[in-house]
């Protein structure tokens, strides 16, 4: 039996979401199983239950690379084929599709009527609801995590449906707050018909170690099953301080265990200096 609109609504209500809720949603359509109506049904269910919805609309396809750049920047410049990557890069425009890896639902959400989008060339967010404009306006090139900070201070939650904390963007905001090393990246955007390259500060590190947060926030996580997926709701006003406190105490917290991970190694190296 395909999963229905009503079943998804029941799952969201089991998480005690309601019209006052403001959610940053990371969701995998394949993880839910066979949804009757696909991505559109999931979006309409979220819209029926919660008042403010925020999703990532990330576009790494805009990123370009210099032949060499700052040291300890989580990239081996000599090892990347920058000419090929730069030839493949596309300009950011407000209607550029969300990168496929972010998920089919994030792209379908971008296309909904009344959904607004911020203008960060690689890390934009989309939002729907009365406060969408206000929360999206907090994002600038210098403050890429603005919408997450807004959600933290307006009783917002992160909602993970069929994905784990390795997809949880808000943990990168915690890394930023605690002063963990982040990276410089570059992207191209089209502004007033003219292309330009932009330097992007505070680009996040690796998220492969983020599932370690789960035990730390167990008591504040609500869990429900929606179709074949596990759905988790975590209040940002609890998640962010917990992650900040842990990283502050242990500079290796939430880093991954791959000894060849260039970004986690750059963080470890910065922590020692
Ligand atoms: Zn890593």
Short mmCIF file of C-alpha atoms and ligand atoms in Angstrom, two decimals:
data_model
loop_
_atom_site.label_atom_id
_atom_site.label_comp_id
_atom_site.label_asym_id
_atom_site.label_seq_id
_atom_site.Cartn_x
_atom_site.Cartn_y
_atom_site.Cartn_z
CA UNK A 1 0.00 0.00 0.00
CA UNK A 2 1.43 3.41 -0.91
CA UNK A 3 1.88 5.90 1.94
CA UNK A 4 -0.91 8.47 2.00
CA UNK A 5 -1.16 12.17 2.77
CA UNK A 6 -3.16 11.27 5.93
CA UNK A 7 -0.45 8.90 7.19
CA UNK A 8 2.27 11.53 6.77
CA UNK A 9 0.12 14.08 8.60
CA UNK A 10 -0.41 11.61 11.46
CA UNK A 11 3.34 11.04 11.69
CA UNK A 12 4.04 14.78 11.84
CA UNK A 13 1.35 15.22 14.50
CA UNK A 14 2.91 12.39 16.50
CA UNK A 15 5.99 14.64 16.70
CA UNK A 16 3.68 17.27 18.26
CA UNK A 17 4.21 19.63 15.34
CA UNK A 18 1.50 22.26 14.92
CA UNK A 19 0.80 25.59 13.21
CA UNK A 20 3.15 27.51 15.54
CA UNK A 21 6.03 25.20 14.61
CA UNK A 22 8.96 26.44 12.59
CA UNK A 23 10.94 23.63 11.07
CA UNK A 24 14.17 23.22 9.16
CA UNK A 25 13.39 20.09 7.14
CA UNK A 26 15.91 17.58 5.84
CA UNK A 27 13.99 14.76 4.16
CA UNK A 28 14.65 11.81 1.84
CA UNK A 29 11.80 10.78 -0.42
CA UNK A 30 13.21 7.29 -1.19
CA UNK A 31 13.56 6.60 2.57
CA UNK A 32 9.81 7.12 3.08
CA UNK A 33 8.94 4.33 0.67
CA UNK A 34 6.26 4.52 -2.00
CA UNK A 35 4.46 7.81 -1.30
CA UNK A 36 1.15 8.29 -3.10
CA UNK A 37 1.76 11.50 -5.10
CA UNK A 38 5.51 11.61 -4.37
CA UNK A 39 7.34 14.76 -3.25
CA UNK A 40 4.24 16.94 -3.65
CA UNK A 41 2.31 14.90 -1.09
CA UNK A 42 5.11 15.22 1.46
CA UNK A 43 5.27 18.99 0.95
CA UNK A 44 1.50 19.40 1.25
CA UNK A 45 1.50 17.34 4.44
CA UNK A 46 4.20 19.57 5.95
CA UNK A 47 2.25 22.66 4.87
CA UNK A 48 -0.96 21.29 6.42
CA UNK A 49 0.66 20.75 9.82
CA UNK A 50 3.36 23.42 10.35
CA UNK A 51 3.33 27.20 9.91
CA UNK A 52 6.90 27.87 8.82
CA UNK A 53 8.95 25.50 6.67
CA UNK A 54 12.62 26.00 5.80
CA UNK A 55 14.64 23.73 3.52
CA UNK A 56 18.18 23.72 2.16
CA UNK A 57 18.40 24.82 -1.48
CA UNK A 58 22.13 24.27 -1.78
CA UNK A 59 23.86 24.63 -5.15
CA UNK A 60 27.45 23.35 -5.04
CA UNK A 61 27.33 23.26 -8.85
CA UNK A 62 28.23 26.99 -8.69
CA UNK A 63 31.58 26.38 -7.03
CA UNK A 64 34.88 27.20 -8.70
CA UNK A 65 38.49 26.59 -7.64
CA UNK A 66 41.72 28.56 -7.89
CA UNK A 67 44.92 26.74 -8.95
CA UNK A 68 46.20 27.48 -5.46
CA UNK A 69 44.69 29.15 -2.44
CA UNK A 70 44.94 29.56 1.33
CA UNK A 71 46.86 26.87 3.24
CA UNK A 72 45.10 24.45 5.65
CA UNK A 73 41.85 25.01 3.76
CA UNK A 74 40.66 21.40 3.66
CA UNK A 75 41.57 20.93 0.00
CA UNK A 76 44.57 19.54 -1.86
CA UNK A 77 44.76 22.05 -4.70
CA UNK A 78 47.26 19.93 -6.65
CA UNK A 79 44.94 16.91 -6.58
CA UNK A 80 41.83 18.55 -8.03
CA UNK A 81 41.24 19.08 -11.73
CA UNK A 82 40.31 22.73 -11.27
CA UNK A 83 40.12 23.51 -14.98
CA UNK A 84 37.53 20.80 -15.52
CA UNK A 85 35.58 21.73 -12.35
CA UNK A 86 35.55 25.39 -13.35
CA UNK A 87 34.41 24.53 -16.89
CA UNK A 88 31.48 22.58 -15.40
CA UNK A 89 30.46 25.29 -12.90
CA UNK A 90 27.19 27.18 -13.46
CA UNK A 91 26.21 30.69 -12.36
CA UNK A 92 23.90 31.02 -9.38
CA UNK A 93 20.56 32.59 -10.27
CA UNK A 94 17.42 32.62 -8.07
CA UNK A 95 15.83 29.91 -10.21
CA UNK A 96 18.82 27.56 -10.31
CA UNK A 97 17.64 24.05 -9.36
CA UNK A 98 18.71 22.66 -6.00
CA UNK A 99 21.65 20.25 -6.33
CA UNK A 100 20.20 16.74 -6.90
CA UNK A 101 22.08 15.30 -3.91
CA UNK A 102 20.09 17.56 -1.54
CA UNK A 103 16.97 15.64 -2.50
CA UNK A 104 13.93 15.62 -4.71
CA UNK A 105 11.67 17.14 -2.03
CA UNK A 106 13.96 20.16 -1.53
CA UNK A 107 13.82 20.86 -5.27
CA UNK A 108 10.04 20.36 -5.44
CA UNK A 109 9.64 22.71 -2.45
CA UNK A 110 11.66 25.41 -4.25
CA UNK A 111 9.12 25.28 -7.08
CA UNK A 112 6.03 25.74 -4.86
CA UNK A 113 4.01 28.96 -5.14
CA UNK A 114 4.94 31.56 -2.49
CA UNK A 115 8.17 29.81 -1.50
CA UNK A 116 10.97 32.35 -1.14
CA UNK A 117 14.69 31.80 -1.48
CA UNK A 118 17.78 33.53 -0.13
CA UNK A 119 20.57 34.46 -2.52
CA UNK A 120 23.72 32.79 -1.17
CA UNK A 121 25.35 31.36 -4.33
CA UNK A 122 26.11 27.92 -2.83
CA UNK A 123 24.16 27.62 0.44
CA UNK A 124 20.77 29.29 -0.07
CA UNK A 125 17.65 28.30 1.87
CA UNK A 126 14.02 28.27 0.81
CA UNK A 127 11.17 29.12 3.18
CA UNK A 128 7.41 29.35 3.34
CA UNK A 129 5.28 31.08 5.97
CA UNK A 130 4.58 34.54 7.41
CA UNK A 131 8.15 34.94 8.63
CA UNK A 132 9.88 33.47 5.58
CA UNK A 133 11.12 36.81 4.29
CA UNK A 134 12.44 37.90 7.68
CA UNK A 135 14.31 34.68 8.34
CA UNK A 136 15.81 34.43 4.85
CA UNK A 137 17.00 38.05 5.01
CA UNK A 138 19.34 37.09 7.86
CA UNK A 139 21.58 35.20 5.43
CA UNK A 140 24.49 37.03 3.82
CA UNK A 141 27.76 35.87 2.30
CA UNK A 142 29.45 36.69 5.62
CA UNK A 143 26.65 35.10 7.69
CA UNK A 144 25.66 31.93 5.83
CA UNK A 145 24.05 30.44 8.97
CA UNK A 146 21.72 33.41 9.61
CA UNK A 147 18.45 31.47 9.04
CA UNK A 148 19.58 28.76 11.48
CA UNK A 149 20.37 31.37 14.12
CA UNK A 150 16.93 32.91 13.53
CA UNK A 151 15.27 29.52 13.99
CA UNK A 152 17.25 28.83 17.16
CA UNK A 153 15.98 32.09 18.67
CA UNK A 154 12.37 31.62 17.50
CA UNK A 155 11.76 28.18 19.00
CA UNK A 156 12.49 26.42 15.72
CA UNK A 157 13.22 22.73 15.31
CA UNK A 158 15.25 20.62 12.96
CA UNK A 159 13.16 17.85 11.42
CA UNK A 160 15.02 14.86 9.99
CA UNK A 161 12.81 12.49 7.99
CA UNK A 162 14.55 9.40 6.67
CA UNK A 163 17.96 11.04 7.07
CA UNK A 164 20.39 11.10 9.98
CA UNK A 165 22.43 13.85 11.61
CA UNK A 166 25.04 13.73 8.82
CA UNK A 167 22.46 15.79 6.91
CA UNK A 168 21.80 18.14 9.83
CA UNK A 169 23.05 21.53 8.60
CA UNK A 170 22.35 23.19 11.95
CA UNK A 171 25.35 21.38 13.48
CA UNK A 172 27.57 23.39 11.12
CA UNK A 173 26.10 26.51 12.73
CA UNK A 174 27.17 25.14 16.14
CA UNK A 175 30.69 24.63 14.75
CA UNK A 176 30.66 28.24 13.55
CA UNK A 177 29.49 29.55 16.95
CA UNK A 178 32.22 27.74 18.84
CA UNK A 179 34.89 29.07 16.48
CA UNK A 180 35.83 25.73 14.95
CA UNK A 181 37.88 26.08 11.80
CA UNK A 182 35.76 26.48 8.68
CA UNK A 183 36.85 26.94 5.11
CA UNK A 184 37.03 29.38 2.23
CA UNK A 185 35.34 28.36 -0.98
CA UNK A 186 34.42 30.20 -4.17
CA UNK A 187 31.35 30.33 -6.40
CA UNK A 188 30.07 32.18 -9.44
CA UNK A 189 26.81 34.12 -9.57
CA UNK A 190 24.96 36.20 -12.12
CA UNK A 191 24.04 39.66 -10.88
CA UNK A 192 22.30 42.20 -13.14
CA UNK A 193 23.27 40.09 -16.13
CA UNK A 194 26.96 40.08 -15.19
CA UNK A 195 28.83 37.07 -13.93
CA UNK A 196 31.09 37.39 -10.94
CA UNK A 197 33.14 35.16 -8.67
CA UNK A 198 32.60 35.42 -4.94
CA UNK A 199 34.67 34.31 -1.98
CA UNK A 200 32.57 32.33 0.51
CA UNK A 201 33.79 32.45 4.12
CA UNK A 202 32.63 30.04 6.87
CA UNK A 203 32.15 27.16 4.48
CA UNK A 204 31.39 24.10 6.60
CA UNK A 205 33.59 21.09 7.23
CA UNK A 206 32.76 17.40 7.03
CA UNK A 207 29.53 16.10 8.58
CA UNK A 208 30.29 12.36 8.47
CA UNK A 209 30.85 12.26 12.24
CA UNK A 210 27.65 14.12 13.20
CA UNK A 211 25.67 11.04 14.29
CA UNK A 212 27.67 11.06 17.53
CA UNK A 213 25.37 13.91 18.67
CA UNK A 214 22.42 11.54 18.87
CA UNK A 215 23.09 10.19 22.38
CA UNK A 216 23.75 13.71 23.68
CA UNK A 217 20.29 14.94 22.64
CA UNK A 218 18.33 11.76 23.25
CA UNK A 219 16.15 13.32 25.95
CA UNK A 220 15.06 16.23 23.76
CA UNK A 221 14.48 14.29 20.51
CA UNK A 222 10.94 13.28 19.57
CA UNK A 223 10.79 10.24 17.29
CA UNK A 224 8.01 8.90 15.06
CA UNK A 225 7.72 6.55 12.13
CA UNK A 226 6.45 7.90 8.82
CA UNK A 227 6.08 5.26 6.14
CA UNK A 228 9.38 3.36 6.07
CA UNK A 229 11.29 6.28 7.57
CA UNK A 230 12.24 7.34 11.07
CA UNK A 231 11.41 10.99 11.70
CA UNK A 232 13.21 12.98 14.40
CA UNK A 233 12.35 16.42 15.74
CA UNK A 234 14.99 18.26 17.77
CA UNK A 235 14.53 21.77 19.23
CA UNK A 236 17.36 24.02 18.06
CA UNK A 237 17.39 25.89 21.38
CA UNK A 238 18.59 22.62 22.93
CA UNK A 239 20.60 21.12 20.05
CA UNK A 240 22.82 24.12 19.33
CA UNK A 241 24.00 24.76 22.93
CA UNK A 242 24.59 21.02 23.43
CA UNK A 243 26.78 20.79 20.33
CA UNK A 244 28.59 24.05 21.16
CA UNK A 245 29.31 22.84 24.71
CA UNK A 246 30.61 19.50 23.52
CA UNK A 247 32.94 20.93 20.83
CA UNK A 248 34.17 23.50 23.35
CA UNK A 249 35.06 20.69 25.75
CA UNK A 250 36.45 18.29 23.13
CA UNK A 251 37.96 19.85 19.97
CA UNK A 252 37.60 16.49 18.16
CA UNK A 253 33.86 16.15 18.90
CA UNK A 254 31.70 15.33 15.86
CA UNK A 255 34.69 14.90 13.53
CA UNK A 256 34.74 11.76 11.37
CA UNK A 257 37.08 8.79 11.82
CA UNK A 258 38.47 8.64 8.27
CA UNK A 259 42.23 9.27 8.63
CA UNK A 260 42.29 10.59 5.02
CA UNK A 261 39.50 13.19 5.55
CA UNK A 262 41.12 16.48 4.49
CA UNK A 263 38.55 18.73 6.17
CA UNK A 264 38.49 16.93 9.55
CA UNK A 265 42.30 16.78 9.49
CA UNK A 266 42.42 20.54 8.82
CA UNK A 267 40.16 21.10 11.86
CA UNK A 268 42.40 18.90 14.05
CA UNK A 269 45.51 20.74 12.84
CA UNK A 270 43.96 24.15 13.49
CA UNK A 271 42.93 22.99 16.96
CA UNK A 272 46.53 22.18 17.88
CA UNK A 273 48.07 25.44 16.71
ZN1 LIG B 1 35.63 14.05 8.00
#
